[in-house]
XYZ file of C-alpha atoms in Angstrom:
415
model
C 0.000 0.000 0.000
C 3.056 2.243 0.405
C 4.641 1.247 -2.490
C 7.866 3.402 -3.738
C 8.609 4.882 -7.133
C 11.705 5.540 -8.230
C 12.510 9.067 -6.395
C 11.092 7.042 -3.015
C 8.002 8.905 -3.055
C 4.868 6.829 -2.027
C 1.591 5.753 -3.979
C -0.122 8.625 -3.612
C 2.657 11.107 -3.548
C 3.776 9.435 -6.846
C 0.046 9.845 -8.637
C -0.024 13.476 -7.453
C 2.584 14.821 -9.092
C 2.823 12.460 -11.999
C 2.311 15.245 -14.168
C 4.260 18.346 -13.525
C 7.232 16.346 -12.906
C 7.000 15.617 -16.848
C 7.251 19.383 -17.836
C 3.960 19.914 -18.591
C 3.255 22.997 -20.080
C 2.890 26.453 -18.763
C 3.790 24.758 -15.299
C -0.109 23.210 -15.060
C -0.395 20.764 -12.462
C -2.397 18.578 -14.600
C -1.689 17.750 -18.200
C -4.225 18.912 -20.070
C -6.696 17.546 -22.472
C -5.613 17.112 -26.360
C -8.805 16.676 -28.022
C -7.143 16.777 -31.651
C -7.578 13.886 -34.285
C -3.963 13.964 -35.880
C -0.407 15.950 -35.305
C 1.457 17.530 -37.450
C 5.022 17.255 -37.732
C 7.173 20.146 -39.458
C 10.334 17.502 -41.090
C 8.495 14.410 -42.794
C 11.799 12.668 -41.994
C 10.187 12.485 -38.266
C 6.536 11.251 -39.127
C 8.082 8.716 -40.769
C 9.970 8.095 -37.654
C 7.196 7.477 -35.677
C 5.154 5.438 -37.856
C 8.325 3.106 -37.394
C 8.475 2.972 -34.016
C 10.169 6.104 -32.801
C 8.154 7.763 -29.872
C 5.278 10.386 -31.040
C 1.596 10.890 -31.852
C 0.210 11.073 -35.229
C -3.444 10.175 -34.882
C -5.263 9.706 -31.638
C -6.528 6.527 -32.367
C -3.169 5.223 -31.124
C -3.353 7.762 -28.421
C -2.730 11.286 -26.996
C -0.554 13.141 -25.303
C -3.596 13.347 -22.255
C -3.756 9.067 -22.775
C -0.320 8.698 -22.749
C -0.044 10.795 -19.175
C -2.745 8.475 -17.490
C -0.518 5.537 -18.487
C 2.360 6.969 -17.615
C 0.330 6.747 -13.703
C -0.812 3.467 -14.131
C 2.644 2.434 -14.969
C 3.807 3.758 -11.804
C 0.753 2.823 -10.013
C 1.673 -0.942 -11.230
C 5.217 -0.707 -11.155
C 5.435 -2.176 -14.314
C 7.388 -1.150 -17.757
C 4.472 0.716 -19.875
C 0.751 0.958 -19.968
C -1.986 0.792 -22.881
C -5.067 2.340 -22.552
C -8.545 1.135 -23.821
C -12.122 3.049 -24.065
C -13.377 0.105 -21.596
C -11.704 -2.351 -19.698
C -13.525 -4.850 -22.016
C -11.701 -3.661 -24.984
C -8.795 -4.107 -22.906
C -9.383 -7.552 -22.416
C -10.425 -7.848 -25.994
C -7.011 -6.982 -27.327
C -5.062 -9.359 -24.836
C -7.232 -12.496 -25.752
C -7.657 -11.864 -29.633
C -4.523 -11.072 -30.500
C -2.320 -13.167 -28.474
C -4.465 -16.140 -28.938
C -4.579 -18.009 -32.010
C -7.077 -21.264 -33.309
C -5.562 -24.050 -31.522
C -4.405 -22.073 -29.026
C -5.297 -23.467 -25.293
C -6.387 -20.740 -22.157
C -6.746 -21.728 -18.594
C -9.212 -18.978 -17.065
C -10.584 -18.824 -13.339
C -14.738 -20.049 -13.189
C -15.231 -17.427 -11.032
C -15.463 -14.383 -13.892
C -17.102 -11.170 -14.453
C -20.450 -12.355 -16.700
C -19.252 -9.974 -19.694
C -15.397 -11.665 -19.499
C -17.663 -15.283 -19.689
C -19.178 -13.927 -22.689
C -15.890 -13.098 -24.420
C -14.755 -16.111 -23.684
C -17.552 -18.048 -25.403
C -16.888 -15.589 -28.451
C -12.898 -16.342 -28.553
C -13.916 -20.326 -27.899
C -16.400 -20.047 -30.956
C -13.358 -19.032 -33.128
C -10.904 -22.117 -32.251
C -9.435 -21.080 -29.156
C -9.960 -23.878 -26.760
C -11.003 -22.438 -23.079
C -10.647 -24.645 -19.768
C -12.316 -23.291 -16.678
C -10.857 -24.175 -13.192
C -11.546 -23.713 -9.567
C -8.137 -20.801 -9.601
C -8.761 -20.220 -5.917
C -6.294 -23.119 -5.884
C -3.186 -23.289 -7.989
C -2.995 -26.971 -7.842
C -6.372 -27.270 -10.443
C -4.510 -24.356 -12.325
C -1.548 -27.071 -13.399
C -3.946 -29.916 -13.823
C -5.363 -28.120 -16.826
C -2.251 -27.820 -18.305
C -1.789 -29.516 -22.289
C 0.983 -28.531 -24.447
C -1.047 -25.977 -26.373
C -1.779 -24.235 -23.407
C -0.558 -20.160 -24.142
C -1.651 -18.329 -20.942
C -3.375 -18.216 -17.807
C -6.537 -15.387 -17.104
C -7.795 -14.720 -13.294
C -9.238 -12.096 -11.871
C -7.478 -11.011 -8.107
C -11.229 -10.782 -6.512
C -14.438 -12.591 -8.198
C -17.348 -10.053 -9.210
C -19.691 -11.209 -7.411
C -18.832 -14.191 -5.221
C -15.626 -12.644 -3.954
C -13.461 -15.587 -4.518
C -9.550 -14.727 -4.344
C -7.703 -17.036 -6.801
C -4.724 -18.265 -5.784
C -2.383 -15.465 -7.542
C 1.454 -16.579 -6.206
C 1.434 -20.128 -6.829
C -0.375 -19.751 -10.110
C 1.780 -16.691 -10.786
C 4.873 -19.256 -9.852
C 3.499 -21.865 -12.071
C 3.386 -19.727 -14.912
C 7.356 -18.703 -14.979
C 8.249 -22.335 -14.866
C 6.322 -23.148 -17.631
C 7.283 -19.719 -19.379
C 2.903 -19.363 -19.987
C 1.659 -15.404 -20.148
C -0.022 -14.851 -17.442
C -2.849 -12.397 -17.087
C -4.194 -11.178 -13.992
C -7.508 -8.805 -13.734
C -6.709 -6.350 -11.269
C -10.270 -4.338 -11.515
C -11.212 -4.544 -8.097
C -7.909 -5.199 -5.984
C -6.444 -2.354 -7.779
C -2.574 -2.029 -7.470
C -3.035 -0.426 -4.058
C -4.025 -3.641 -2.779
C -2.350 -5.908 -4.729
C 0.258 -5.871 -8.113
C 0.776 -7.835 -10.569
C 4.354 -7.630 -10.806
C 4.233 -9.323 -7.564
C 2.331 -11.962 -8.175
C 4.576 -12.459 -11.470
C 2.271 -11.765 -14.001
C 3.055 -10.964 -17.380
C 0.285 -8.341 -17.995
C -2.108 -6.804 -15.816
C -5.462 -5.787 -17.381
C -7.694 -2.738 -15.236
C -10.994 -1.564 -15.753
C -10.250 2.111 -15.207
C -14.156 3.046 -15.126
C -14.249 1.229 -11.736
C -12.114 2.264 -8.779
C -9.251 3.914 -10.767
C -11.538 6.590 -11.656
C -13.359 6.127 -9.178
C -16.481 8.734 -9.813
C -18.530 7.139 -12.266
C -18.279 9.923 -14.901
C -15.917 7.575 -17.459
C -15.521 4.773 -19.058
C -11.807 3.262 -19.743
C -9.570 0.117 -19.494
C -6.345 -0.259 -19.220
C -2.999 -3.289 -20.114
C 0.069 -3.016 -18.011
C 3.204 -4.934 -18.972
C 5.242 -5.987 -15.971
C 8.101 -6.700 -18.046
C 9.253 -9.852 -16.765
C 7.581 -11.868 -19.798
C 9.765 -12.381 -22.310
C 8.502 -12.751 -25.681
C 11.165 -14.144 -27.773
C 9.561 -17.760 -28.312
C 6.124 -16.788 -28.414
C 4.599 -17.404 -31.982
C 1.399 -15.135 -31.979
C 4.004 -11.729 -31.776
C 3.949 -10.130 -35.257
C 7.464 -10.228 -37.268
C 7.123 -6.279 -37.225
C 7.001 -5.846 -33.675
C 10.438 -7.888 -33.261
C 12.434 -5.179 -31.879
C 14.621 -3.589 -29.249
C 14.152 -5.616 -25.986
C 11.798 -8.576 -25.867
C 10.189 -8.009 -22.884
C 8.796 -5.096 -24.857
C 7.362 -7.002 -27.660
C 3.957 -8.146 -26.061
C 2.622 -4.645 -25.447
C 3.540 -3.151 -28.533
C 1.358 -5.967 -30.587
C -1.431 -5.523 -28.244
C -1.139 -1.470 -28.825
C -0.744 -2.325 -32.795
C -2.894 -4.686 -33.496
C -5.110 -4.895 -30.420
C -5.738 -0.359 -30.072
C -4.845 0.530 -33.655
C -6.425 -2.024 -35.313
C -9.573 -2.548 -33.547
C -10.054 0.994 -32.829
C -11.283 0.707 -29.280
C -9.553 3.996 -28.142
C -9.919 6.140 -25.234
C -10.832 9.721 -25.759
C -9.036 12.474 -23.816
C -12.073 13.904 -21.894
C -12.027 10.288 -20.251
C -8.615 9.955 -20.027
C -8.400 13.201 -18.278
C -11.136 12.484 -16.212
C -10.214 8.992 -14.812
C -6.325 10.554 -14.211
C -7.538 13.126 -12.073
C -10.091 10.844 -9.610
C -6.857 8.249 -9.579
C -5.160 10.829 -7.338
C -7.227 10.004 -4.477
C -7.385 5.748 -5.013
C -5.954 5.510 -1.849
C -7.558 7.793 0.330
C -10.923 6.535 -1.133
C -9.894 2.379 -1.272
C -8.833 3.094 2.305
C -12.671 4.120 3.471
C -14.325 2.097 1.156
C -12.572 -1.416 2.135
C -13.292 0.507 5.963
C -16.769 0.631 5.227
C -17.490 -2.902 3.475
C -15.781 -4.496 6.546
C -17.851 -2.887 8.911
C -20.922 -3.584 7.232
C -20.372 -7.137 5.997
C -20.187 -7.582 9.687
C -23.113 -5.907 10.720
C -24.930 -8.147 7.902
C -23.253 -11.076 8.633
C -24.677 -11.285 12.254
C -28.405 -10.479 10.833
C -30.936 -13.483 11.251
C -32.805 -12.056 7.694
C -29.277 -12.564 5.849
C -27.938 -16.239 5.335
C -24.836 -15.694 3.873
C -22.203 -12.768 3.241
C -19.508 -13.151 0.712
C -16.528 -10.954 1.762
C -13.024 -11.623 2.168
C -12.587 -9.678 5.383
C -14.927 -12.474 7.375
C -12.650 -14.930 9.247
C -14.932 -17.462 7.541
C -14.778 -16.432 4.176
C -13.399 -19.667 2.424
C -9.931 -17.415 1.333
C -9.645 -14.617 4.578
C -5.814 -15.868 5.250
C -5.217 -15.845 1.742
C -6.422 -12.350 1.421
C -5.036 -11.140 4.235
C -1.609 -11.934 2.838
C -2.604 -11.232 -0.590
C -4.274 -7.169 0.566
C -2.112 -6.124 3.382
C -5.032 -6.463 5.546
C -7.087 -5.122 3.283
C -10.128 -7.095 1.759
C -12.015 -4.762 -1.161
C -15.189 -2.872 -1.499
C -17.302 -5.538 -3.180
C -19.848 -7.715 -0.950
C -22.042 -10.572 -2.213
C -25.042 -10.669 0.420
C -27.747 -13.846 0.462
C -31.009 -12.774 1.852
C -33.084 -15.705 3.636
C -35.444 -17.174 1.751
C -38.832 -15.432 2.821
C -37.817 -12.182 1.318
C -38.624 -11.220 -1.807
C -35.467 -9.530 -3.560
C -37.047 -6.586 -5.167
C -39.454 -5.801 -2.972
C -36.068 -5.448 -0.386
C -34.087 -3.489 -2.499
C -37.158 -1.152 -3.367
C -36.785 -0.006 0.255
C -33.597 1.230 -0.009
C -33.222 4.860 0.833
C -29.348 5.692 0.835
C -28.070 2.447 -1.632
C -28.275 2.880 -5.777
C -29.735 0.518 -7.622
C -27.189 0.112 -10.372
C -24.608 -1.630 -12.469
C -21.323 -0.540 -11.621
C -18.443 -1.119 -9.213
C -15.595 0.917 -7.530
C -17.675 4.469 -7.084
C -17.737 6.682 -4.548
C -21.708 5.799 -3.843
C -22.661 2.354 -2.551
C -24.369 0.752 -5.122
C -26.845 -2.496 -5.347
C -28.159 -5.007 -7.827
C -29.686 -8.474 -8.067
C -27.419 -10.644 -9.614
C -29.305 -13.440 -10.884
C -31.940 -11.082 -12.470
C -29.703 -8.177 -14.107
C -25.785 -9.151 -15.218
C -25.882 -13.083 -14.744
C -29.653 -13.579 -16.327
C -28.171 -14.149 -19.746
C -25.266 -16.744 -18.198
C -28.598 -19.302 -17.364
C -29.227 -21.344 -14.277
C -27.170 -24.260 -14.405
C -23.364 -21.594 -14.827
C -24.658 -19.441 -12.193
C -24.766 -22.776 -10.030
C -21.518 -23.381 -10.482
C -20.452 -20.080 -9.696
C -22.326 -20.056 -6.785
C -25.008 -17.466 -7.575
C -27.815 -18.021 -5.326
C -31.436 -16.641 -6.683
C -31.149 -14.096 -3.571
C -27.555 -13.094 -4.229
C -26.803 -9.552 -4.091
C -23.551 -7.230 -5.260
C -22.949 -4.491 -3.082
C -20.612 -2.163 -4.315
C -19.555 -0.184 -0.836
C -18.978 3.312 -1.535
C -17.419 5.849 0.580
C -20.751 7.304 2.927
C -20.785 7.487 6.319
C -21.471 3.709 7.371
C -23.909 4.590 10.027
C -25.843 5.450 7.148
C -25.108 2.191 5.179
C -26.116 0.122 7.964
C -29.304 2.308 8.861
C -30.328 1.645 5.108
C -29.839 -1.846 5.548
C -31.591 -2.422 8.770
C -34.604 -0.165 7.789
C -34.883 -2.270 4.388
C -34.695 -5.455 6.246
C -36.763 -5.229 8.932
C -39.604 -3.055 7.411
């Protein structure tokens, strides 16, 4: 949580001044937006340059100057060797699986995974890429899956909406003995909590609309190379993108032919948006994994709840490897059972302070029914094995005063 840059600054100390200590102009504090579609260069000796791999802009469908800033955070924020942003983190993901993964290809992904990331899965599966799913909260069924097409490895830190921590080190260890790219979603740990570099991964994939951004007000993903992969032996890399240091190699293709080719870019508004409410991912984590704690407790010990789903619970199936994982820290997302004599809706139509919406990570506590909203279209029998109960809810704990939270709760429940 007090992770170091280079000068020995801290996390947020680092994100702060991110900017200004890259000159940016007229001494702003903030770099400002670029809204322009291309860039024009003055010696066409240098736009040729760039289009060859020298650093520069020349259309901001392969980014900005106000895109390349916010990466330039979450590079620091990850401690890894370069960032590439996305309009959503789904487009992020998009880009890692479809162009590093061929027909033939084999990928060893976590069961527990966010309903849209099971879609594209089914989509990549449909066009010859062969998909195993495993229990990942234990690295042992990680290895069992294991054939000699297998490419890479795809968990998420924390499960949307079960809460289930896979089992990042051993997997991550696994996956540099058997030289496999490893992907880790790091939406809702954020690299506050947890990094990727330190579980070993090869790339680390963020959904920057969530609690990166943290307001709401912007969509965006993100792909962070750690730079330990290297890239020399594997096939899917484009003969183009062969150059300077291999550890390199893997982000350029995805920027290439993953950004620039599929076109899934993030505008500056957003970019600038989601780079200033990253400056306070600490401050608001910190209250935010405060409040879930506190009220997955008081909702644990409630006789009209039968289950919570949150790390921070000594009986959560994965507290002590969470608790190793998070620095103490457990997230802001709660899965919450009701007993079976309530009627969901009815319940969540009493809510006073909660939203009743689809999204994670803001600065409001938000609510949904699971099995009736974003894992309808998944069917009964997947949810089942993912452990979605019919009275399963996602609470996304924001940062209000938790007297408040609980009040809502207890009002809702008992009226």
């Amino acid at each position: 949580m007090a992770n170091k840059d280079n000068s020995g600054n801290g996390f947020t100390t680092t994100i702060l001044h991110s900017d200004r200590r890259s000159s940016v102009e007229h001494g702003a504090i903030h770099k400002p937006l670029h809204p322009s579609s291309e860039y024009a260069f003055s010696d066409a000796r240098e736009l040729a340059a760039v289009f060859q791999g020298k650093k520069g802009f020349t259309y901001a469908r392969q980014g900005t100057p106000t895109t390349a800033a916010l990466e330039d955070k979450i590079t620091k924020m990850e401690g890894g060797a370069g960032t590439v942003t996305f309009a959503t983190g789904m487009a992020a993901l998009t880009a890692v699986f479809f162009t590093l993964l061929r027909k033939g290809d084999h990928l060893i992904t976590s069961q527990f995974i966010f309903g849209n990331t099971n879609s594209l899965l089914t989509t990549l599966a449909g066009l010859g890429v062969e998909v195993t799913l495993v229990d990942a909260t234990d690295g042992e069924n990680v290895k069992a899956a294991w054939r000699p097409e297998t490419r890479m490895v795809f968990v998420e830190t924390i499960a949307n909406p079960g809460t289930q921590i896979a089992d990042l080190r051993a997997i991550g260890q696994w996956c540099k003995e058997k030289n496999l790219v490893y992907v880790v979603d790091g939406t809702l740990s954020t690299p506050w909590l947890c990094r990727g570099i330190d579980m070993h991964a090869s790339l680390v994939v963020n959904s920057l609309s969530k609690h990166l951004g943290g307001h709401g007000h912007a969509l965006g993903g993100a792909v962070t190379s750690t730079g330990l992969y290297d890239w020399t032996g594997y096939e899917a890399i484009a003969e183009p993108y062969r150059k300077g240091s291999p550890y390199d190699w893997g982000l350029t293709h995805i920027k290439k032919k993953g950004l620039r080719d599929m076109g899934g870019t993030l505008s500056a508004d957003s970019a600038h948006r989601i780079a200033v409410g990253s400056e306070t991912l600490a401050l608001r984590l910190a209250k935010e994994c405060s409040n879930a704690m506190r009220l997955a407790q008081y909702l644990d010990a409630h006789p009209k709840v039968a289950k919570v789903h949150y790390p921070g619970l000594a009986g959560h199936p994965q507290h002590k490897l969470a608790d190793e994982l998070f620095q103490h820290r457990f997230g802001a997302l709660l899965g919450v059972e009701l007993v079976d004599n309530i009627d969901v809706f009815e319940f969540l139509n009493r809510l006073r302070v909660l939203i009743l919406a689809t999204h994670l990570g803001d600065t409001r506590t938000l609510v949904l029914p699971v099995a009736h909203t974003i894992y309808y279209e998944m069917g009964p029998e997947r949810r089942a094995v993912m452990g979605i109960a019919d009275s399963l809810l996602r609470v996304s704990v924001g940062i209000e005063d938790i007297e408040d939270l609980i009040e809502d709760f207890r009002q809702a429940l008992e009226g």
